Structures are given as structure tokens and as C-alpha cells.
Short mmCIF file of C-alpha atoms in Angstrom, two decimals:
data_model
loop_
_atom_site.label_atom_id
_atom_site.label_comp_id
_atom_site.label_asym_id
_atom_site.label_seq_id
_atom_site.Cartn_x
_atom_site.Cartn_y
_atom_site.Cartn_z
CA MET A 1427 58.51 -14.33 -2.53
CA THR A 1428 58.12 -14.22 1.40
CA ALA A 1429 58.25 -17.56 4.35
CA LYS A 1430 55.22 -19.12 3.89
CA HIS A 1431 53.67 -20.45 7.57
CA PRO A 1432 51.52 -23.25 7.13
CA CYS A 1433 47.62 -22.36 7.23
CA PRO A 1434 46.29 -24.05 11.13
CA VAL A 1435 43.28 -25.60 8.92
CA CYS A 1436 44.37 -27.43 5.98
CA GLY A 1437 48.16 -26.99 6.97
CA GLN A 1438 49.33 -25.82 3.57
CA THR A 1439 51.32 -22.97 2.03
CA ASP A 1440 50.54 -22.92 -1.74
CA LEU A 1441 47.84 -20.43 -1.48
CA VAL A 1442 48.99 -18.11 1.72
CA GLU A 1443 50.49 -14.86 1.56
CA LYS A 1444 50.48 -12.06 3.62
CA ALA A 1445 47.91 -9.84 4.52
CA SER A 1446 49.50 -6.81 4.23
CA SER A 1447 51.53 -8.06 0.85
CA ILE A 1448 47.24 -8.39 -0.78
CA TYR A 1449 46.56 -5.36 0.59
CA LEU A 1450 49.75 -3.34 -0.78
CA ALA A 1451 48.47 -5.32 -4.27
CA GLY A 1452 45.00 -4.17 -4.02
CA LEU A 1453 45.73 -0.56 -3.31
CA LEU A 1454 48.38 -1.09 -6.64
CA GLY A 1455 45.36 -2.44 -8.73
CA GLN A 1456 42.98 0.64 -7.21
CA LYS A 1457 45.62 2.93 -8.42
CA ALA A 1458 46.02 1.62 -11.82
CA ALA A 1459 42.42 1.61 -12.23
CA GLY A 1460 42.43 5.25 -12.02
CA GLY A 1461 45.45 5.87 -13.90
CA ALA A 1462 46.18 4.43 -17.70
CA GLY A 1463 47.47 0.71 -18.24
CA GLU A 1464 47.21 -1.48 -15.39
CA ALA A 1465 49.70 -1.93 -12.38
CA GLN A 1466 51.30 -5.17 -11.46
CA PRO A 1467 51.46 -6.64 -8.15
CA PRO A 1468 54.88 -6.87 -6.60
CA ALA A 1469 56.93 -9.49 -8.21
CA LYS A 1470 57.82 -11.43 -4.83
CA ILE A 1471 53.95 -11.94 -4.40
CA SER A 1472 52.58 -15.20 -4.52
CA PRO A 1473 51.39 -16.42 -7.80
CA TRP A 1474 47.71 -17.34 -7.09
CA VAL A 1475 47.74 -13.17 -6.24
CA ASN A 1476 48.98 -13.01 -9.47
CA GLU A 1477 46.17 -14.54 -11.03
CA LEU A 1478 43.78 -12.75 -9.56
CA SER A 1479 41.45 -10.40 -11.77
CA PRO A 1480 42.56 -6.30 -10.42
CA THR A 1481 39.04 -6.11 -9.65
CA GLU A 1482 39.50 -9.31 -7.27
CA ARG A 1483 42.30 -8.08 -5.74
CA ARG A 1484 41.34 -4.54 -4.71
CA ALA A 1485 38.34 -6.36 -2.84
CA LEU A 1486 40.46 -9.14 -1.30
CA GLY A 1487 42.68 -6.48 -0.18
CA LYS A 1488 39.74 -4.40 1.00
CA ARG A 1489 38.79 -6.97 2.88
CA LEU A 1490 42.54 -7.35 4.57
CA ALA A 1491 42.90 -3.95 5.17
CA PRO A 1492 44.13 -2.28 8.20
CA PRO A 1493 42.61 -1.32 10.71
CA ALA A 1494 41.70 2.15 11.34
CA SER A 1495 41.72 4.68 13.92
CA GLY A 1496 37.73 6.02 13.72
CA GLN A 1497 38.44 9.56 13.27
CA LYS A 1498 36.84 11.48 10.34
CA LEU A 1499 39.40 14.16 10.82
CA PRO A 1500 43.31 14.23 12.11
CA ALA A 1501 42.13 17.78 13.50
CA ARG A 1502 44.19 18.32 16.80
CA PRO A 1503 42.03 19.95 19.83
CA ILE A 1504 43.14 23.23 20.27
CA HIS A 1505 43.27 24.50 24.07
CA PRO A 1506 41.32 27.04 24.85
CA ASP A 1507 43.50 29.57 26.54
CA GLN A 1508 44.84 29.49 22.80
CA ALA A 1509 41.51 30.07 21.31
CA VAL A 1510 40.77 33.17 24.02
CA ILE A 1511 44.07 34.78 23.49
CA ALA A 1512 43.60 34.51 19.66
CA PHE A 1513 39.72 35.86 20.13
CA SER A 1514 41.55 38.66 22.44
CA LEU A 1515 44.10 39.85 20.21
CA VAL A 1516 40.97 40.30 17.47
CA THR A 1517 38.60 41.75 19.51
CA PRO A 1518 40.19 45.34 19.54
CA ILE A 1519 40.59 45.79 16.04
CA PHE A 1520 36.64 45.41 16.53
CA LEU A 1521 36.20 47.72 19.15
CA TYR A 1522 38.36 50.57 17.37
CA GLY A 1523 35.78 49.59 14.65
CA MET A 1524 32.63 49.98 16.68
CA TRP A 1525 34.07 53.41 17.98
CA ASN A 1526 34.50 54.93 14.95
CA THR A 1527 31.43 53.71 13.45
CA GLN A 1528 28.84 52.93 15.71
CA ARG A 1529 30.19 53.76 19.29
CA ALA A 1530 26.05 53.33 20.30
CA LEU A 1531 26.99 49.65 20.02
CA LEU A 1532 30.37 50.38 21.83
CA LEU A 1533 29.09 49.62 25.51
CA PRO A 1534 26.75 46.35 24.21
CA ALA A 1535 29.50 44.98 22.96
CA LEU A 1536 32.29 45.42 26.23
CA PHE A 1537 29.78 44.08 28.63
CA ALA A 1538 29.08 41.32 26.63
CA LEU A 1539 32.90 40.38 26.45
CA ALA A 1540 33.21 41.33 30.29
CA VAL A 1541 30.51 37.86 30.62
CA PHE A 1542 32.26 35.90 27.74
CA PHE A 1543 35.32 36.60 30.11
CA GLY A 1544 34.05 36.47 33.40
CA PHE A 1545 32.33 33.01 32.06
CA TYR A 1546 35.13 31.67 30.86
CA PHE A 1547 37.50 32.55 33.63
CA TRP A 1548 34.51 31.18 35.81
CA LYS A 1549 34.81 27.46 34.01
CA ARG A 1550 37.92 27.43 32.65
CA LYS A 1551 38.95 24.39 34.96
CA THR A 1552 35.61 22.46 33.58
CA ILE A 1553 37.19 23.46 30.16
CA LEU A 1554 40.58 22.75 30.08
CA ALA A 1555 39.60 19.50 32.43
CA ARG A 1556 37.45 18.38 29.13
CA TYR A 1557 40.23 19.59 26.79
CA ILE A 1558 42.72 17.47 28.67
CA ARG A 1559 40.10 14.21 28.46
CA GLN A 1560 40.19 15.20 24.54
CA LEU A 1561 43.73 14.71 24.12
CA GLU A 1562 43.88 11.31 26.39
CA GLN A 1563 41.19 9.75 24.54
CA ARG A 1564 42.79 10.60 21.46
CA LYS A 1565 46.07 9.24 22.69
CA VAL A 1566 44.35 5.85 23.83
CA SER A 1567 42.61 5.76 20.10
CA ASP A 1568 45.97 6.65 18.76
CA GLU A 1569 47.88 3.45 20.86
CA ARG A 1570 45.61 1.10 20.65
CA THR A 1571 45.35 1.64 16.78
CA ARG A 1572 48.76 1.34 16.74
CA ARG A 1573 49.41 -2.17 18.20
CA GLY A 1574 46.47 -3.43 16.24
CA ILE A 1575 48.14 -2.37 12.71
CA GLU A 1576 51.61 -4.18 14.57
CA ARG A 1577 49.77 -7.31 14.86
CA TRP A 1578 48.22 -7.04 11.32
CA MET A 1579 51.61 -7.07 9.97
CA LYS A 1580 52.24 -9.81 11.29
CA LEU A 1581 48.50 -11.76 9.38
CA TYR A 1582 48.64 -14.19 6.90
CA TYR A 1583 46.19 -15.23 4.71
CA CYS A 1584 45.05 -18.87 3.25
CA ALA A 1585 42.96 -18.47 0.19
CA ARG A 1586 42.02 -22.20 0.39
CA ASP A 1587 40.01 -21.36 3.86
CA ASP A 1588 39.37 -17.55 3.49
CA VAL A 1589 41.36 -17.41 7.10
CA VAL A 1590 43.55 -15.03 8.29
CA TYR A 1591 45.94 -16.13 11.41
CA PHE A 1592 49.30 -15.36 13.23
CA PRO A 1593 52.74 -17.60 12.21
CA GLY A 1594 52.83 -20.60 14.39
CA SER A 1595 49.39 -19.60 15.97
CA SER A 1596 46.76 -22.91 16.36
CA GLU A 1597 43.72 -20.58 16.14
CA SER A 1598 42.23 -19.18 12.57
CA THR A 1599 39.25 -16.37 12.80
CA PRO A 1600 37.07 -16.12 9.29
CA ALA A 1601 38.41 -13.12 7.02
CA ASP A 1602 35.53 -11.43 7.53
CA GLN A 1603 35.72 -11.00 11.45
CA LEU A 1604 39.48 -9.56 10.83
CA PRO A 1605 39.26 -6.19 13.14
CA GLY A 1606 37.86 -8.15 16.04
CA LEU A 1607 40.58 -10.45 15.97
CA LEU A 1608 43.44 -6.86 15.45
CA MET A 1609 41.60 -4.91 18.32
CA ARG A 1610 40.51 -8.28 20.24
CA ASN A 1611 43.25 -8.42 23.52
CA ILE A 1612 44.64 -4.74 23.56
CA SER A 1613 44.14 -3.60 26.32
CA SER A 1614 43.20 0.28 26.76
#
């Protein structure tokens, strides 16, 4: 069992557990629901969590989930020069095919390529600045999420008062306001 830190509202520890432990117990219940049998929460968790049904553990775990980055896919932006180089390496294949089958389209295609490359090199500084800005925004977002998760790992939950709090703190926050608590006071 984890070391208990008294709830700042009721001052008791009997219905207190780390938020991360409850979250993991909820995940175990969710995985068991998909497979055969029912997974039990970790042995080191408080007895009151073990008494919850798997559905209740999942619901509580979902409420106490760690902060998410907000990004849909972990796709990394591609450097614009890399995209142009890849395009340039493929282009001769298409030009060769036009030379052999549709010579009438070769001159307009070459003109379109010249316009494309001219536009790219004309706007390259702007395009690179936008790319660098995206990388910086991603880095700031990732750092903010990392710090939010670090704070979440220290958080405790009191089932009696339905609040979350940091050990040693005299302040508590309703569990439904957890995301705001984790991201509060984290400078960008």
C-alpha cells in the first residue's frame, strides 16, 4: 500500500489513494473487459478500490486520467527542403515518361516545374519560419504536457470528498477539475 497523506478536507486517510494507482487499476479493468476473465487491481492498492466494480474503477480511472498533449497524431513535421528534394528526385521519372509518351505535355510540365521551384525559393524563408514555429510550438506543448504528468504522478485522491490534492498541501480541488489543476501555474 502506498504511503498515505491525509486529505486536506476531512483529514483522514482510509479512502485516500494515489490518482495514478487508481488510473492503472481502471486500465486493468478495461483490458479485462476486452478479454476473458476479470483482472484484479494491483495488490498494493487500497482495499476500497478493490471493492469497486470493474466498471466503477474504469469510470474513476478515466476521471483521474493524466493530461494529454492534445495532438491527434504524433506526426513530426517534415522539413520543407526534404519534401522538395524528395519531389525533385521523383520528377525525372515522370519527365522521362512524358518524353517517351506525351512529348507535347513536356514543355508545359517543365514550365510548371520552373514556376513551382521559383515560388518555393521565393517563399523559402517564410516557409522555413513557419516550419520552425511549428517545431517550437510542439516542443512547448510537449514540455507542458510532461510537466503536467509529473504533477499528476504526485497527486492523491480522496473518495470521501471526491477531491484531488498534492501531499502536504492544505488545498484540494474537485476531481472533475483535475485538468485545470494540472496545467495551472505551468509556464509555457
